[in-house]
PDB file of C-alpha atoms in Angstrom:
ATOM      1  CA  MET A   1       0.000   0.000   0.000  1.00 54.00           C
ATOM      2  CA  ASN A   2       1.257   3.490  -0.823  1.00 55.00           C
ATOM      3  CA  ARG A   3       2.683   5.330   2.216  1.00 55.00           C
ATOM      4  CA  ASN A   4       0.716   8.474   1.372  1.00 53.00           C
ATOM      5  CA  ILE A   5      -2.545   6.525   1.446  1.00 50.00           C
ATOM      6  CA  VAL A   6      -1.614   4.849   4.748  1.00 48.00           C
ATOM      7  CA  ALA A   7      -0.803   8.243   6.266  1.00 51.00           C
ATOM      8  CA  PHE A   8      -4.058   9.700   4.921  1.00 47.00           C
ATOM      9  CA  MET A   9      -6.344   6.883   6.243  1.00 47.00           C
ATOM     10  CA  PRO A  10      -6.714   8.170   9.853  1.00 49.00           C
ATOM     11  CA  ILE A  11      -7.718  11.587   8.475  1.00 50.00           C
ATOM     12  CA  LEU A  12     -10.214   9.962   6.099  1.00 41.00           C
ATOM     13  CA  PHE A  13     -11.816   7.967   8.929  1.00 42.00           C
ATOM     14  CA  THR A  14     -12.056  11.115  11.074  1.00 43.00           C
ATOM     15  CA  VAL A  15     -13.749  13.049   8.249  1.00 41.00           C
ATOM     16  CA  MET A  16     -16.206  10.182   7.661  1.00 43.00           C
ATOM     17  CA  ALA A  17     -17.043   9.969  11.379  1.00 43.00           C
ATOM     18  CA  VAL A  18     -17.613  13.728  11.609  1.00 43.00           C
ATOM     19  CA  GLN A  19     -19.926  13.606   8.586  1.00 49.00           C
ATOM     20  CA  LEU A  20     -21.920  10.666   9.992  1.00 46.00           C
ATOM     21  CA  LEU A  21     -22.132  12.010  13.548  1.00 46.00           C
ATOM     22  CA  PRO A  22     -24.840  14.661  12.969  1.00 47.00           C
ATOM     23  CA  SER A  23     -27.210  12.190  11.314  1.00 44.00           C
ATOM     24  CA  ALA A  24     -26.587   9.548  13.986  1.00 44.00           C
ATOM     25  CA  THR A  25     -27.127  12.118  16.734  1.00 42.00           C
ATOM     26  CA  LYS A  26     -30.287  13.376  15.038  1.00 42.00           C
ATOM     27  CA  ALA A  27     -31.653   9.826  14.701  1.00 41.00           C
ATOM     28  CA  HIS A  28     -30.924   9.167  18.384  1.00 40.00           C
ATOM     29  CA  ALA A  29     -32.599  12.435  19.397  1.00 41.00           C
ATOM     30  CA  GLN A  30     -35.707  11.535  17.379  1.00 41.00           C
ATOM     31  CA  THR A  31     -35.833   8.098  18.994  1.00 46.00           C
ATOM     32  CA  ALA A  32     -35.311   9.540  22.471  1.00 56.00           C
ATOM     33  CA  ALA A  33     -37.963  12.213  21.876  1.00 60.00           C
ATOM     34  CA  ALA A  34     -40.598   9.819  20.529  1.00 75.00           C
ATOM     35  CA  PRO A  35     -43.058   8.872  23.277  1.00 82.00           C
ATOM     36  CA  ALA A  36     -43.439   5.191  24.107  1.00 92.00           C
ATOM     37  CA  GLU A  37     -46.484   3.555  22.597  1.00 95.00           C
ATOM     38  CA  LEU A  38     -48.848   0.773  23.597  1.00 98.00           C
ATOM     39  CA  ARG A  39     -50.598  -0.907  20.654  1.00 98.00           C
ATOM     40  CA  ILE A  40     -53.986  -2.579  20.962  1.00 98.00           C
ATOM     41  CA  SER A  41     -54.933  -4.579  17.891  1.00 97.00           C
ATOM     42  CA  GLY A  42     -56.335  -7.823  16.548  1.00 97.00           C
ATOM     43  CA  ALA A  43     -60.034  -8.699  16.695  1.00 95.00           C
ATOM     44  CA  VAL A  44     -61.112  -5.147  17.592  1.00 96.00           C
ATOM     45  CA  SER A  45     -63.126  -2.600  15.622  1.00 96.00           C
ATOM     46  CA  THR A  46     -60.804   0.325  16.452  1.00 97.00           C
ATOM     47  CA  PRO A  47     -57.088  -0.517  16.836  1.00 98.00           C
ATOM     48  CA  LEU A  48     -55.370   1.912  19.204  1.00 97.00           C
ATOM     49  CA  VAL A  49     -51.891   3.338  19.622  1.00 97.00           C
ATOM     50  CA  LEU A  50     -51.645   4.944  23.057  1.00 97.00           C
ATOM     51  CA  THR A  51     -49.028   6.997  24.876  1.00 96.00           C
ATOM     52  CA  VAL A  52     -48.665   7.667  28.594  1.00 96.00           C
ATOM     53  CA  ALA A  53     -50.294  11.072  27.964  1.00 96.00           C
ATOM     54  CA  ASP A  54     -53.310   9.294  26.427  1.00 97.00           C
ATOM     55  CA  LEU A  55     -53.665   7.066  29.501  1.00 96.00           C
ATOM     56  CA  LYS A  56     -53.505  10.103  31.794  1.00 96.00           C
ATOM     57  CA  LYS A  57     -56.694  11.438  30.127  1.00 97.00           C
ATOM     58  CA  MET A  58     -58.685   8.249  30.770  1.00 97.00           C
ATOM     59  CA  PRO A  59     -60.520   7.048  33.899  1.00 97.00           C
ATOM     60  CA  ARG A  60     -57.810   6.068  36.386  1.00 97.00           C
ATOM     61  CA  LYS A  61     -57.567   3.079  38.703  1.00 97.00           C
ATOM     62  CA  THR A  62     -55.358   2.916  41.790  1.00 97.00           C
ATOM     63  CA  LEU A  63     -54.201  -0.481  43.069  1.00 95.00           C
ATOM     64  CA  SER A  64     -52.409  -1.169  46.336  1.00 95.00           C
ATOM     65  CA  VAL A  65     -50.644  -4.508  46.230  1.00 92.00           C
ATOM     66  CA  VAL A  66     -47.979  -6.356  48.185  1.00 88.00           C
ATOM     67  CA  ASN A  67     -45.027  -7.251  45.991  1.00 79.00           C
ATOM     68  CA  PRO A  68     -44.608 -11.011  46.524  1.00 74.00           C
ATOM     69  CA  HIS A  69     -40.860 -10.821  45.924  1.00 74.00           C
ATOM     70  CA  ASP A  70     -39.899  -8.353  48.646  1.00 78.00           C
ATOM     71  CA  LYS A  71     -43.214  -8.183  50.597  1.00 83.00           C
ATOM     72  CA  LYS A  72     -43.361  -4.380  50.237  1.00 88.00           C
ATOM     73  CA  GLN A  73     -46.558  -2.428  49.617  1.00 93.00           C
ATOM     74  CA  GLU A  74     -46.699  -0.829  46.151  1.00 94.00           C
ATOM     75  CA  THR A  75     -49.325   1.524  44.740  1.00 97.00           C
ATOM     76  CA  TYR A  76     -49.880   1.398  40.993  1.00 97.00           C
ATOM     77  CA  GLU A  77     -52.022   3.780  38.989  1.00 98.00           C
ATOM     78  CA  GLY A  78     -53.237   3.373  35.433  1.00 98.00           C
ATOM     79  CA  VAL A  79     -56.241   2.373  33.343  1.00 98.00           C
ATOM     80  CA  LEU A  80     -58.215  -0.848  33.601  1.00 97.00           C
ATOM     81  CA  LEU A  81     -57.435  -3.148  30.690  1.00 98.00           C
ATOM     82  CA  GLU A  82     -61.210  -3.609  30.376  1.00 97.00           C
ATOM     83  CA  GLU A  83     -61.544   0.123  29.580  1.00 97.00           C
ATOM     84  CA  LEU A  84     -58.815   0.001  26.939  1.00 98.00           C
ATOM     85  CA  LEU A  85     -60.442  -3.033  25.319  1.00 97.00           C
ATOM     86  CA  ARG A  86     -63.818  -1.256  25.363  1.00 96.00           C
ATOM     87  CA  ARG A  87     -62.305   1.744  23.551  1.00 97.00           C
ATOM     88  CA  ALA A  88     -60.742  -0.599  20.996  1.00 97.00           C
ATOM     89  CA  GLY A  89     -64.114  -2.256  20.356  1.00 96.00           C
ATOM     90  CA  ALA A  90     -63.520  -5.728  21.798  1.00 95.00           C
ATOM     91  CA  PRO A  91     -66.759  -7.589  22.622  1.00 92.00           C
ATOM     92  CA  GLN A  92     -67.918  -6.927  26.195  1.00 92.00           C
ATOM     93  CA  GLY A  93     -71.030  -7.205  28.326  1.00 90.00           C
ATOM     94  CA  GLU A  94     -73.983  -8.749  26.469  1.00 90.00           C
ATOM     95  CA  LYS A  95     -71.906  -9.032  23.264  1.00 90.00           C
ATOM     96  CA  LEU A  96     -69.525 -11.387  25.074  1.00 92.00           C
ATOM     97  CA  ARG A  97     -71.398 -14.636  24.540  1.00 92.00           C
ATOM     98  CA  GLY A  98     -71.413 -17.719  22.326  1.00 93.00           C
ATOM     99  CA  PRO A  99     -68.319 -17.988  20.102  1.00 93.00           C
ATOM    100  CA  ALA A 100     -66.947 -14.703  21.514  1.00 93.00           C
ATOM    101  CA  MET A 101     -66.395 -16.522  24.838  1.00 94.00           C
ATOM    102  CA  ALA A 102     -63.374 -18.197  23.188  1.00 95.00           C
ATOM    103  CA  THR A 103     -61.714 -14.804  22.563  1.00 96.00           C
ATOM    104  CA  TYR A 104     -58.432 -14.226  24.350  1.00 97.00           C
ATOM    105  CA  VAL A 105     -55.948 -11.417  24.874  1.00 98.00           C
ATOM    106  CA  VAL A 106     -52.174 -11.681  24.443  1.00 98.00           C
ATOM    107  CA  ALA A 107     -50.106  -9.093  26.323  1.00 98.00           C
ATOM    108  CA  GLU A 108     -46.502  -8.788  25.125  1.00 98.00           C
ATOM    109  CA  ALA A 109     -43.439  -7.074  26.561  1.00 97.00           C
ATOM    110  CA  ASP A 110     -40.523  -5.450  24.728  1.00 96.00           C
ATOM    111  CA  ASP A 111     -38.376  -8.529  25.450  1.00 96.00           C
ATOM    112  CA  GLY A 112     -40.916 -10.938  23.906  1.00 97.00           C
ATOM    113  CA  TYR A 113     -42.428 -12.169  27.188  1.00 98.00           C
ATOM    114  CA  ARG A 114     -46.108 -12.935  26.554  1.00 98.00           C
ATOM    115  CA  VAL A 115     -49.092 -13.865  28.689  1.00 98.00           C
ATOM    116  CA  VAL A 116     -52.694 -14.761  27.898  1.00 98.00           C
ATOM    117  CA  PHE A 117     -56.005 -13.772  29.499  1.00 97.00           C
ATOM    118  CA  SER A 118     -59.415 -14.909  28.355  1.00 96.00           C
ATOM    119  CA  LEU A 119     -61.492 -11.902  27.340  1.00 96.00           C
ATOM    120  CA  ALA A 120     -64.200 -13.075  29.753  1.00 95.00           C
ATOM    121  CA  GLU A 121     -61.897 -12.799  32.774  1.00 95.00           C
ATOM    122  CA  LEU A 122     -61.272  -9.136  31.866  1.00 96.00           C
ATOM    123  CA  ASP A 123     -65.013  -8.286  31.730  1.00 95.00           C
ATOM    124  CA  SER A 124     -66.315  -6.918  35.038  1.00 93.00           C
ATOM    125  CA  GLY A 125     -69.763  -8.319  34.194  1.00 91.00           C
ATOM    126  CA  ILE A 126     -68.226 -11.767  34.617  1.00 93.00           C
ATOM    127  CA  LEU A 127     -65.280 -11.306  36.975  1.00 91.00           C
ATOM    128  CA  GLU A 128     -63.874  -8.356  38.931  1.00 90.00           C
ATOM    129  CA  SER A 129     -60.227  -8.901  37.901  1.00 91.00           C
ATOM    130  CA  GLU A 130     -59.047  -5.253  37.995  1.00 95.00           C
ATOM    131  CA  VAL A 131     -56.206  -6.039  35.556  1.00 97.00           C
ATOM    132  CA  THR A 132     -54.665  -2.625  34.942  1.00 97.00           C
ATOM    133  CA  VAL A 133     -52.211  -1.062  32.523  1.00 98.00           C
ATOM    134  CA  ALA A 134     -50.182   0.964  35.003  1.00 98.00           C
ATOM    135  CA  ASP A 135     -47.998   3.944  34.162  1.00 97.00           C
ATOM    136  CA  THR A 136     -47.025   5.002  37.691  1.00 97.00           C
ATOM    137  CA  MET A 137     -45.864   3.272  40.863  1.00 96.00           C
ATOM    138  CA  ASP A 138     -45.894   4.999  44.230  1.00 96.00           C
ATOM    139  CA  GLY A 139     -46.765   8.297  42.531  1.00 95.00           C
ATOM    140  CA  ALA A 140     -43.857   8.319  40.064  1.00 96.00           C
ATOM    141  CA  PRO A 141     -43.488   7.155  36.456  1.00 96.00           C
ATOM    142  CA  LEU A 142     -42.458   3.526  36.210  1.00 95.00           C
ATOM    143  CA  ALA A 143     -38.721   2.825  36.256  1.00 93.00           C
ATOM    144  CA  LEU A 144     -37.067   2.048  32.917  1.00 91.00           C
ATOM    145  CA  LYS A 145     -36.976  -1.714  33.654  1.00 92.00           C
ATOM    146  CA  GLN A 146     -40.688  -1.698  34.543  1.00 93.00           C
ATOM    147  CA  GLY A 147     -42.342   0.644  32.076  1.00 93.00           C
ATOM    148  CA  PRO A 148     -43.446   2.986  30.737  1.00 96.00           C
ATOM    149  CA  PHE A 149     -46.402   0.553  30.786  1.00 98.00           C
ATOM    150  CA  ARG A 150     -46.838  -2.407  33.107  1.00 97.00           C
ATOM    151  CA  LEU A 151     -49.708  -4.858  33.201  1.00 97.00           C
ATOM    152  CA  VAL A 152     -50.717  -5.550  36.815  1.00 95.00           C
ATOM    153  CA  ALA A 153     -53.091  -8.389  37.772  1.00 94.00           C
ATOM    154  CA  PRO A 154     -53.652  -7.590  41.468  1.00 93.00           C
ATOM    155  CA  HIS A 155     -55.748 -10.615  42.508  1.00 91.00           C
ATOM    156  CA  GLU A 156     -53.360 -13.295  41.305  1.00 89.00           C
ATOM    157  CA  LYS A 157     -51.331 -15.217  43.884  1.00 85.00           C
ATOM    158  CA  ARG A 158     -48.172 -14.986  41.765  1.00 86.00           C
ATOM    159  CA  PRO A 159     -47.247 -12.062  39.505  1.00 89.00           C
ATOM    160  CA  ALA A 160     -46.505 -14.411  36.570  1.00 92.00           C
ATOM    161  CA  ARG A 161     -48.938 -12.503  34.311  1.00 95.00           C
ATOM    162  CA  TRP A 162     -47.669  -9.086  35.355  1.00 94.00           C
ATOM    163  CA  VAL A 163     -45.934  -7.793  32.237  1.00 97.00           C
ATOM    164  CA  ARG A 164     -43.111  -5.252  32.518  1.00 96.00           C
ATOM    165  CA  THR A 165     -42.317  -2.979  29.570  1.00 97.00           C
ATOM    166  CA  LEU A 166     -45.691  -3.792  28.016  1.00 98.00           C
ATOM    167  CA  LYS A 167     -45.707  -2.935  24.303  1.00 98.00           C
ATOM    168  CA  SER A 168     -48.796  -4.582  22.830  1.00 98.00           C
ATOM    169  CA  ILE A 169     -52.152  -6.125  23.554  1.00 98.00           C
ATOM    170  CA  THR A 170     -53.615  -8.339  20.853  1.00 98.00           C
ATOM    171  CA  VAL A 171     -57.211  -9.588  20.915  1.00 97.00           C
ATOM    172  CA  VAL A 172     -57.574 -12.989  19.242  1.00 97.00           C
ATOM    173  CA  GLY A 173     -61.110 -14.005  18.299  1.00 92.00           C
ATOM    174  CA  PRO A 174     -62.604 -17.360  17.446  1.00 82.00           C
TER     175      PRO A 174
END
């Protein structure tokens, strides 16, 4: 390789990095500025894409639970999953009968963790489950490892269906 080219290579790499840096920084800033979203889709009449600000405008539910891992009291606040499903147009109340009773809901986290609820167990006309999409804990936004959305099922003996970093809810019909 020519010595002039070898001597010029570090300068070339520096120039390339400087040229790429503004676009990389801009892309990162756009990603950091974009609000987190929760998608509700599947067998619904009105698919939804919600932000924390959207949840703040909806009827709120407060849950006080004992964390089974460390036995500490925690207070979550958010919106009942039943309310979100109602807004998306999932069958509820008198419409939840016959074949619709086989409908289920898949809640998925950013890391791919998924859990299933039957739609019937999320309908307060059948069961008072109080499953909530929380966006705060103890009065503060959820920590990065927990949120910005967390599914909380307060009446379950184990938090196996509590979903951290919740990203989507999919309704699957018969």
